[in-house]
GROMACS .gro file of C-alpha atoms in nm:
model
  366
    1MET     CA    1  -1.695 -15.422  33.612
    2SER     CA    2  -1.795 -15.759  33.759
    3ASP     CA    3  -1.549 -16.047  33.768
    4SER     CA    4  -1.757 -16.245  33.519
    5ALA     CA    5  -1.774 -15.951  33.279
    6SER     CA    6  -1.402 -15.892  33.314
    7THR     CA    7  -1.331 -16.261  33.247
    8ALA     CA    8  -1.558 -16.254  32.943
    9GLN     CA    9  -1.377 -15.948  32.809
   10ARG     CA   10  -1.038 -16.116  32.851
   11ARG     CA   11  -1.165 -16.424  32.668
   12LEU     CA   12  -1.298 -16.212  32.385
   13SER     CA   13  -0.963 -16.035  32.360
   14HIS     CA   14  -0.787 -16.372  32.356
   15VAL     CA   15  -1.015 -16.495  32.076
   16LYS     CA   16  -0.940 -16.174  31.889
   17ASP     CA   17  -0.567 -16.243  31.921
   18ILE     CA   18  -0.616 -16.592  31.780
   19LEU     CA   19  -0.822 -16.461  31.488
   20LEU     CA   20  -0.548 -16.213  31.414
   21SER     CA   21  -0.294 -16.499  31.413
   22GLY     CA   22  -0.125 -16.359  31.723
   23LYS     CA   23  -0.024 -16.038  31.547
   24THR     CA   24  -0.153 -15.793  31.806
   25ALA     CA   25  -0.071 -15.815  32.176
   26THR     CA   26  -0.381 -15.727  32.375
   27THR     CA   27  -0.395 -15.972  32.664
   28ILE     CA   28  -0.139 -16.057  32.929
   29PRO     CA   29   0.077 -16.260  32.904
   30PHE     CA   30   0.180 -16.115  32.569
   31ASP     CA   31   0.288 -16.350  32.294
   32PRO     CA   32   0.639 -16.233  32.195
   33ASN     CA   33   0.568 -16.343  31.837
   34CYS     CA   34   0.313 -16.066  31.798
   35THR     CA   35   0.397 -15.795  31.548
   36SER     CA   36   0.215 -15.512  31.726
   37PHE     CA   37   0.241 -15.408  32.089
   38PRO     CA   38   0.073 -15.132  32.292
   39THR     CA   39   0.236 -14.796  32.351
   40ARG     CA   40   0.338 -14.690  32.701
   41ASN     CA   41   0.004 -14.519  32.753
   42GLN     CA   42  -0.188 -14.825  32.635
   43ILE     CA   43  -0.033 -15.089  32.864
   44PRO     CA   44  -0.313 -15.275  33.048
   45PHE     CA   45  -0.351 -15.225  33.422
   46ILE     CA   46  -0.146 -15.477  33.617
   47ALA     CA   47  -0.259 -15.559  33.970
   48ASN     CA   48  -0.003 -15.534  34.250
   49ALA     CA   49   0.242 -15.352  34.024
   50PRO     CA   50   0.373 -14.995  34.045
   51PRO     CA   51   0.215 -14.740  33.808
   52GLY     CA   52   0.374 -14.762  33.465
   53ALA     CA   53   0.481 -15.125  33.503
   54ALA     CA   54   0.485 -15.338  33.189
   55TRP     CA   55   0.513 -15.682  33.346
   56VAL     CA   56   0.346 -15.834  33.044
   57TRP     CA   57   0.522 -16.167  32.986
   58GLY     CA   58   0.376 -16.370  33.273
   59VAL     CA   59   0.402 -16.387  33.651
   60ASP     CA   60   0.706 -16.616  33.641
   61ASP     CA   61   0.895 -16.422  33.375
   62TYR     CA   62   1.249 -16.311  33.457
   63ILE     CA   63   1.388 -16.221  33.112
   64GLY     CA   64   1.160 -15.928  33.028
   65ARG     CA   65   1.207 -15.788  32.680
   66LEU     CA   66   1.455 -16.058  32.589
   67ASN     CA   67   1.134 -16.249  32.515
   68LEU     CA   68   1.122 -16.043  32.196
   69LEU     CA   69   1.431 -16.225  32.066
   70THR     CA   70   1.225 -16.498  31.903
   71PRO     CA   71   1.372 -16.746  31.653
   72THR     CA   72   1.202 -16.555  31.371
   73ARG     CA   73   1.356 -16.223  31.472
   74VAL     CA   74   1.701 -16.371  31.535
   75LYS     CA   75   1.697 -16.543  31.197
   76ALA     CA   76   1.597 -16.216  31.029
   77ALA     CA   77   1.871 -16.031  31.217
   78ALA     CA   78   2.131 -16.271  31.079
   79THR     CA   79   2.078 -16.114  30.735
   80GLU     CA   80   2.259 -15.808  30.873
   81ILE     CA   81   2.586 -16.001  30.836
   82ARG     CA   82   2.737 -15.868  30.512
   83THR     CA   83   3.115 -15.844  30.545
   84GLY     CA   84   3.168 -16.092  30.828
   85GLU     CA   85   3.381 -15.845  31.028
   86ILE     CA   86   3.382 -15.929  31.401
   87ILE     CA   87   3.401 -15.650  31.658
   88CYS     CA   88   3.446 -15.695  32.033
   89LEU     CA   89   3.218 -15.467  32.236
   90ASN     CA   90   3.379 -15.529  32.576
   91LEU     CA   91   3.642 -15.320  32.749
   92PRO     CA   92   3.947 -15.508  32.880
   93LEU     CA   93   3.861 -15.639  33.227
   94HIS     CA   94   4.104 -15.400  33.399
   95LEU     CA   95   3.936 -15.090  33.253
   96PRO     CA   96   3.849 -14.841  33.381
   97GLU     CA   97   4.163 -14.863  33.592
   98VAL     CA   98   3.978 -14.680  33.871
   99PRO     CA   99   3.604 -14.758  33.857
  100ALA     CA  100   3.342 -14.497  33.941
  101PHE     CA  101   3.094 -14.507  34.231
  102GLY     CA  102   3.350 -14.659  34.467
  103ARG     CA  103   3.347 -14.998  34.298
  104GLU     CA  104   3.628 -15.247  34.325
  105THR     CA  105   3.914 -15.273  34.076
  106PHE     CA  106   3.965 -15.592  33.878
  107GLN     CA  107   4.224 -15.831  34.019
  108HIS     CA  108   4.383 -16.107  33.814
  109THR     CA  109   4.604 -16.376  33.960
  110ILE     CA  110   4.772 -16.656  33.769
  111LYS     CA  111   4.786 -16.979  33.966
  112THR     CA  112   5.064 -17.224  33.893
  113VAL     CA  113   4.929 -17.579  33.886
  114ILE     CA  114   5.236 -17.752  33.740
  115GLU     CA  115   5.524 -17.513  33.672
  116ASN     CA  116   5.600 -17.475  33.300
  117TYR     CA  117   5.309 -17.702  33.208
  118VAL     CA  118   4.972 -17.604  33.359
  119TYR     CA  119   4.832 -17.269  33.478
  120ASP     CA  120   4.492 -17.141  33.597
  121ASP     CA  121   4.337 -16.796  33.634
  122LEU     CA  122   4.177 -16.638  33.940
  123TYR     CA  123   3.952 -16.335  33.884
  124LEU     CA  124   3.825 -16.107  34.159
  125MET     CA  125   3.587 -15.848  34.025
  126ASN     CA  126   3.273 -15.640  34.061
  127THR     CA  127   3.057 -15.696  33.753
  128GLN     CA  128   2.955 -15.327  33.773
  129SER     CA  129   3.310 -15.189  33.747
  130GLY     CA  130   3.354 -15.208  33.369
  131SER     CA  131   3.157 -15.323  33.065
  132GLN     CA  132   2.835 -15.461  33.208
  133TRP     CA  133   2.474 -15.564  33.178
  134ASP     CA  134   2.267 -15.428  33.463
  135GLY     CA  135   2.045 -15.720  33.560
  136PHE     CA  136   1.693 -15.689  33.695
  137ARG     CA  137   1.824 -15.731  34.052
  138HIS     CA  138   2.045 -15.424  34.022
  139PHE     CA  139   1.809 -15.125  34.046
  140ALA     CA  140   1.461 -15.115  34.200
  141HIS     CA  141   1.164 -14.885  34.146
  142VAL     CA  142   1.217 -14.635  34.427
  143ALA     CA  143   0.870 -14.482  34.471
  144SER     CA  144   0.712 -14.822  34.539
  145GLY     CA  145   0.951 -14.885  34.827
  146GLY     CA  146   1.204 -15.098  34.643
  147THR     CA  147   1.026 -15.316  34.388
  148PHE     CA  148   1.238 -15.494  34.130
  149TYR     CA  149   1.110 -15.639  33.802
  150ASN     CA  150   0.800 -15.857  33.820
  151ASN     CA  151   0.742 -15.807  34.192
  152THR     CA  152   1.087 -15.914  34.305
  153HIS     CA  153   1.212 -15.766  34.633
  154GLY     CA  154   1.531 -15.742  34.834
  155GLU     CA  155   1.439 -16.048  35.039
  156ASP     CA  156   1.437 -16.250  34.715
  157ILE     CA  157   1.796 -16.144  34.650
  158VAL     CA  158   1.971 -16.174  34.988
  159GLY     CA  159   1.887 -16.334  35.320
  160GLU     CA  160   1.715 -16.651  35.438
  161ARG     CA  161   1.438 -16.626  35.177
  162ALA     CA  162   1.669 -16.557  34.884
  163ASN     CA  163   1.576 -16.734  34.562
  164HIS     CA  164   1.643 -16.708  34.190
  165LYS     CA  165   1.379 -16.453  34.094
  166CYS     CA  166   1.529 -16.220  33.832
  167SER     CA  167   1.867 -16.393  33.856
  168ILE     CA  168   2.102 -16.316  33.565
  169HIS     CA  169   2.122 -16.685  33.478
  170HIS     CA  170   1.775 -16.664  33.325
  171TRP     CA  171   1.919 -16.430  33.061
  172ALA     CA  172   2.212 -16.664  33.002
  173GLN     CA  173   1.988 -16.963  32.947
  174HIS     CA  174   1.768 -16.774  32.702
  175GLY     CA  175   2.058 -16.608  32.519
  176ILE     CA  176   2.097 -16.268  32.355
  177ALA     CA  177   2.129 -16.233  31.979
  178GLY     CA  178   1.961 -15.997  31.736
  179ARG     CA  179   1.985 -15.684  31.525
  180GLY     CA  180   2.191 -15.405  31.675
  181VAL     CA  181   2.144 -15.037  31.593
  182LEU     CA  182   2.416 -14.782  31.671
  183ILE     CA  183   2.332 -14.416  31.727
  184ASP     CA  184   2.670 -14.244  31.722
  185TYR     CA  185   2.582 -13.924  31.904
  186ARG     CA  186   2.946 -13.836  31.982
  187SER     CA  187   3.039 -13.822  31.614
  188PHE     CA  188   2.722 -13.626  31.533
  189ALA     CA  189   2.795 -13.374  31.810
  190SER     CA  190   3.150 -13.324  31.685
  191LYS     CA  191   3.023 -13.275  31.332
  192LYS     CA  192   2.768 -13.016  31.446
  193GLY     CA  193   3.002 -12.832  31.684
  194ILE     CA  194   2.816 -12.945  31.998
  195LYS     CA  195   3.067 -12.943  32.281
  196TYR     CA  196   3.027 -13.131  32.610
  197ASP     CA  197   3.239 -13.330  32.851
  198PRO     CA  198   3.136 -13.696  32.897
  199TYR     CA  199   3.274 -13.665  33.251
  200ASP     CA  200   3.013 -13.402  33.338
  201THR     CA  201   2.634 -13.398  33.341
  202TYR     CA  202   2.500 -13.357  32.989
  203SER     CA  203   2.153 -13.467  32.881
  204ILE     CA  204   2.119 -13.603  32.527
  205SER     CA  205   1.759 -13.530  32.431
  206TRP     CA  206   1.530 -13.738  32.214
  207GLU     CA  207   1.534 -13.463  31.952
  208GLU     CA  208   1.913 -13.476  31.936
  209LEU     CA  209   1.905 -13.854  31.899
  210TYR     CA  210   1.644 -13.817  31.626
  211GLN     CA  211   1.858 -13.566  31.437
  212CYS     CA  212   2.163 -13.788  31.485
  213GLY     CA  213   1.975 -14.084  31.343
  214LYS     CA  214   1.855 -13.872  31.053
  215ASP     CA  215   2.214 -13.773  30.979
  216GLN     CA  216   2.303 -14.143  30.971
  217GLY     CA  217   2.008 -14.222  30.745
  218ILE     CA  218   1.803 -14.387  31.021
  219ASP     CA  219   1.457 -14.287  31.138
  220ILE     CA  220   1.479 -14.381  31.506
  221ARG     CA  221   1.103 -14.400  31.551
  222PRO     CA  222   0.949 -14.748  31.580
  223GLU     CA  223   0.823 -14.913  31.263
  224ALA     CA  224   0.468 -14.879  31.396
  225GLN     CA  225   0.512 -14.502  31.371
  226GLY     CA  226   0.679 -14.507  31.031
  227GLY     CA  227   1.038 -14.537  31.153
  228ASP     CA  228   1.320 -14.788  31.107
  229ILE     CA  229   1.337 -14.944  31.454
  230LYS     CA  230   1.217 -15.304  31.455
  231ILE     CA  231   1.064 -15.485  31.749
  232GLY     CA  232   1.342 -15.665  31.935
  233ASP     CA  233   1.628 -15.443  31.813
  234LEU     CA  234   1.921 -15.389  32.050
  235LEU     CA  235   2.001 -15.019  32.086
  236PHE     CA  236   2.355 -14.884  32.129
  237ILE     CA  237   2.425 -14.516  32.198
  238ARG     CA  238   2.780 -14.379  32.176
  239SER     CA  239   2.818 -14.067  32.389
  240GLY     CA  240   3.198 -14.053  32.389
  241PHE     CA  241   3.302 -14.178  32.733
  242LEU     CA  242   3.585 -14.401  32.610
  243GLU     CA  243   3.711 -14.132  32.374
  244ALA     CA  244   3.728 -13.891  32.669
  245TYR     CA  245   3.879 -14.158  32.895
  246ASN     CA  246   4.163 -14.219  32.651
  247SER     CA  247   4.229 -13.846  32.614
  248LYS     CA  248   4.282 -13.779  32.986
  249PRO     CA  249   4.593 -13.857  33.191
  250SER     CA  250   4.553 -14.141  33.438
  251ASP     CA  251   4.566 -13.917  33.748
  252GLU     CA  252   4.280 -13.703  33.618
  253ARG     CA  253   4.074 -14.010  33.529
  254ALA     CA  254   4.126 -14.147  33.877
  255SER     CA  255   4.034 -13.820  34.044
  256LEU     CA  256   3.711 -13.794  33.846
  257ALA     CA  257   3.619 -14.156  33.911
  258LEU     CA  258   3.673 -14.109  34.284
  259ARG     CA  259   3.429 -13.821  34.315
  260GLY     CA  260   3.194 -13.896  34.602
  261HIS     CA  261   2.862 -14.068  34.549
  262GLN     CA  262   2.571 -13.952  34.763
  263GLY     CA  263   2.278 -13.995  34.527
  264GLY     CA  264   2.014 -13.736  34.445
  265SER     CA  265   2.040 -13.423  34.233
  266ASP     CA  266   2.351 -13.306  34.419
  267ASP     CA  267   2.553 -13.621  34.347
  268VAL     CA  268   2.910 -13.527  34.257
  269GLN     CA  269   2.935 -13.829  34.029
  270ARG     CA  270   2.852 -13.658  33.700
  271TRP     CA  271   2.826 -13.820  33.357
  272ALA     CA  272   2.684 -13.744  33.015
  273GLY     CA  273   2.404 -13.969  32.898
  274VAL     CA  274   2.052 -14.002  32.770
  275ALA     CA  275   1.807 -13.742  32.901
  276GLN     CA  276   1.519 -13.826  33.128
  277GLY     CA  277   1.174 -13.701  33.026
  278GLU     CA  278   0.836 -13.812  32.892
  279LYS     CA  279   0.944 -13.808  32.526
  280MET     CA  280   1.243 -14.028  32.603
  281LEU     CA  281   1.033 -14.267  32.812
  282ASP     CA  282   0.775 -14.301  32.533
  283TRP     CA  283   1.045 -14.369  32.276
  284LEU     CA  284   1.240 -14.623  32.482
  285HIS     CA  285   0.921 -14.807  32.568
  286ASP     CA  286   0.737 -14.793  32.236
  287CYS     CA  287   1.030 -14.910  32.024
  288TYR     CA  288   1.021 -15.242  32.213
  289PHE     CA  289   1.397 -15.274  32.220
  290ALA     CA  290   1.510 -15.613  32.348
  291ALA     CA  291   1.793 -15.430  32.529
  292VAL     CA  292   1.961 -15.089  32.537
  293ALA     CA  293   2.326 -15.006  32.603
  294GLY     CA  294   2.578 -14.727  32.579
  295ASP     CA  295   2.942 -14.645  32.637
  296ALA     CA  296   2.869 -14.415  32.932
  297PRO     CA  297   2.909 -14.533  33.294
  298THR     CA  298   2.542 -14.462  33.366
  299PHE     CA  299   2.370 -14.472  33.021
  300GLU     CA  300   2.144 -14.189  33.138
  301ALA     CA  301   2.254 -13.836  33.231
  302TRP     CA  302   2.383 -13.838  33.588
  303PRO     CA  303   2.263 -13.718  33.826
  304THR     CA  304   1.907 -13.748  33.702
  305GLN     CA  305   1.738 -13.425  33.602
  306GLU     CA  306   1.397 -13.558  33.707
  307THR     CA  307   1.248 -13.719  34.018
  308TYR     CA  308   1.320 -14.066  33.879
  309HIS     CA  309   1.593 -14.256  33.696
  310LEU     CA  310   1.562 -14.424  33.357
  311HIS     CA  311   1.709 -14.727  33.533
  312GLU     CA  312   1.383 -14.763  33.726
  313TYR     CA  313   1.174 -14.772  33.412
  314LEU     CA  314   1.403 -14.986  33.198
  315LEU     CA  315   1.496 -15.246  33.458
  316ALA     CA  316   1.224 -15.256  33.723
  317LEU     CA  317   0.912 -15.144  33.536
  318TRP     CA  318   0.970 -15.280  33.185
  319GLY     CA  319   1.227 -15.557  33.220
  320CYS     CA  320   1.461 -15.412  32.957
  321PRO     CA  321   1.829 -15.508  32.997
  322LEU     CA  322   2.053 -15.204  33.036
  323GLY     CA  323   2.419 -15.205  32.930
  324GLU     CA  324   2.690 -14.960  33.030
  325MET     CA  325   3.052 -14.894  32.935
  326PHE     CA  326   3.034 -15.100  32.617
  327ASP     CA  327   3.332 -15.037  32.389
  328LEU     CA  328   3.174 -14.878  32.082
  329GLU     CA  329   3.485 -14.713  31.935
  330LYS     CA  330   3.579 -14.967  31.667
  331LEU     CA  331   3.211 -15.029  31.591
  332SER     CA  332   3.168 -14.656  31.529
  333GLU     CA  333   3.465 -14.649  31.290
  334LYS     CA  334   3.344 -14.949  31.093
  335CYS     CA  335   2.986 -14.824  31.071
  336LYS     CA  336   3.114 -14.494  30.931
  337GLN     CA  337   3.334 -14.673  30.677
  338ASN     CA  338   3.046 -14.893  30.563
  339ASP     CA  339   2.782 -14.619  30.598
  340ARG     CA  340   2.566 -14.879  30.767
  341TRP     CA  341   2.455 -14.858  31.126
  342THR     CA  342   2.283 -15.192  31.180
  343PHE     CA  343   2.456 -15.523  31.244
  344PHE     CA  344   2.416 -15.863  31.406
  345VAL     CA  345   2.506 -15.875  31.774
  346THR     CA  346   2.545 -16.152  32.029
  347SER     CA  347   2.599 -16.147  32.404
  348ALA     CA  348   2.657 -16.428  32.651
  349PRO     CA  349   2.578 -16.316  33.008
  350ALA     CA  350   2.721 -16.516  33.295
  351ASN     CA  351   2.525 -16.831  33.378
  352CYS     CA  352   2.543 -16.741  33.747
  353HIS     CA  353   2.249 -16.861  33.955
  354GLY     CA  354   2.145 -16.577  34.182
  355GLY     CA  355   2.362 -16.328  33.995
  356VAL     CA  356   2.278 -15.958  33.986
  357SER     CA  357   2.463 -15.844  33.675
  358SER     CA  358   2.716 -15.968  33.422
  359LEU     CA  359   2.995 -15.894  33.183
  360PRO     CA  360   2.837 -15.858  32.838
  361ASN     CA  361   3.071 -16.089  32.644
  362ALA     CA  362   2.925 -15.904  32.346
  363THR     CA  363   3.025 -15.920  31.981
  364ALA     CA  364   2.901 -15.730  31.676
  365ILE     CA  365   2.922 -15.896  31.336
  366LEU     CA  366   2.894 -15.671  31.032
   0.00000   0.00000   0.00000
């Protein structure tokens, strides 16, 4: 196709969007106010991007699917507040006591400014050691040689040419608030007699999540396919890590956390989580979640059972924030009591210029 013909086609598509009042996203950059978006297999070709990339919000975009948290959607999500109960979704900063993957433990020092009158805090921490948002600088697309979201590279993160591309502060300045959806797989598995150890590799399939949602009264398919998931929802999956953590003695927890980390299919770091696979990729993409999170240390089954990680797709290819080790225990209890699995949720990532990741500072309001 000639350049002029291609330009004409883009203009026609843009006119079509206008005539449809911006309801259907067909041209890049997408308008986040649209009410219909393409499936994974329909994403337009993006030059200079890895195959499967959905860098659809503009060349200077560093918030990805947080764009979907428009004022209209946030206002609608506020109607989820019924009882006004507030639930913290963050682990205490010192947990896990021994972090996995060789990460540093949290250190807290109290500094005396004026004895008996004024005190300060000093925190020394790795934002990946406990409850966390994986930022877009955290995990690259491997097959393309290390490409982070929206054509960001290692030299943008560290070194003489470092800049603020994909810095976590972009998330902080936009903000995170919307409708949360909890899929309580751990409770469903217990109810159905499905036994697994969250400290070992276990892949939670899309079909299992679908059946879990059905048991909760939720159709986890996107609204565009007749389901209950709305564009811009924030997904939370409880796989039982904290329940297992609290059931084990501290020496066993430490031993399991200190298993070596070598990467690849033989990695001795082993965790239960969401399965890799085409069905899972289609679902995670096509629901247009603003963010996804879980209580597991890796969100996805670890080590990966495929030649790729979900981290690569969510973070690097799609720009979807990924949360790990969220505390979903009290939220699970309250959702069961209320027989309602949606809620309003807020999160305030660190406004750290150049930052890779962040504590969630997340709260659910029922």
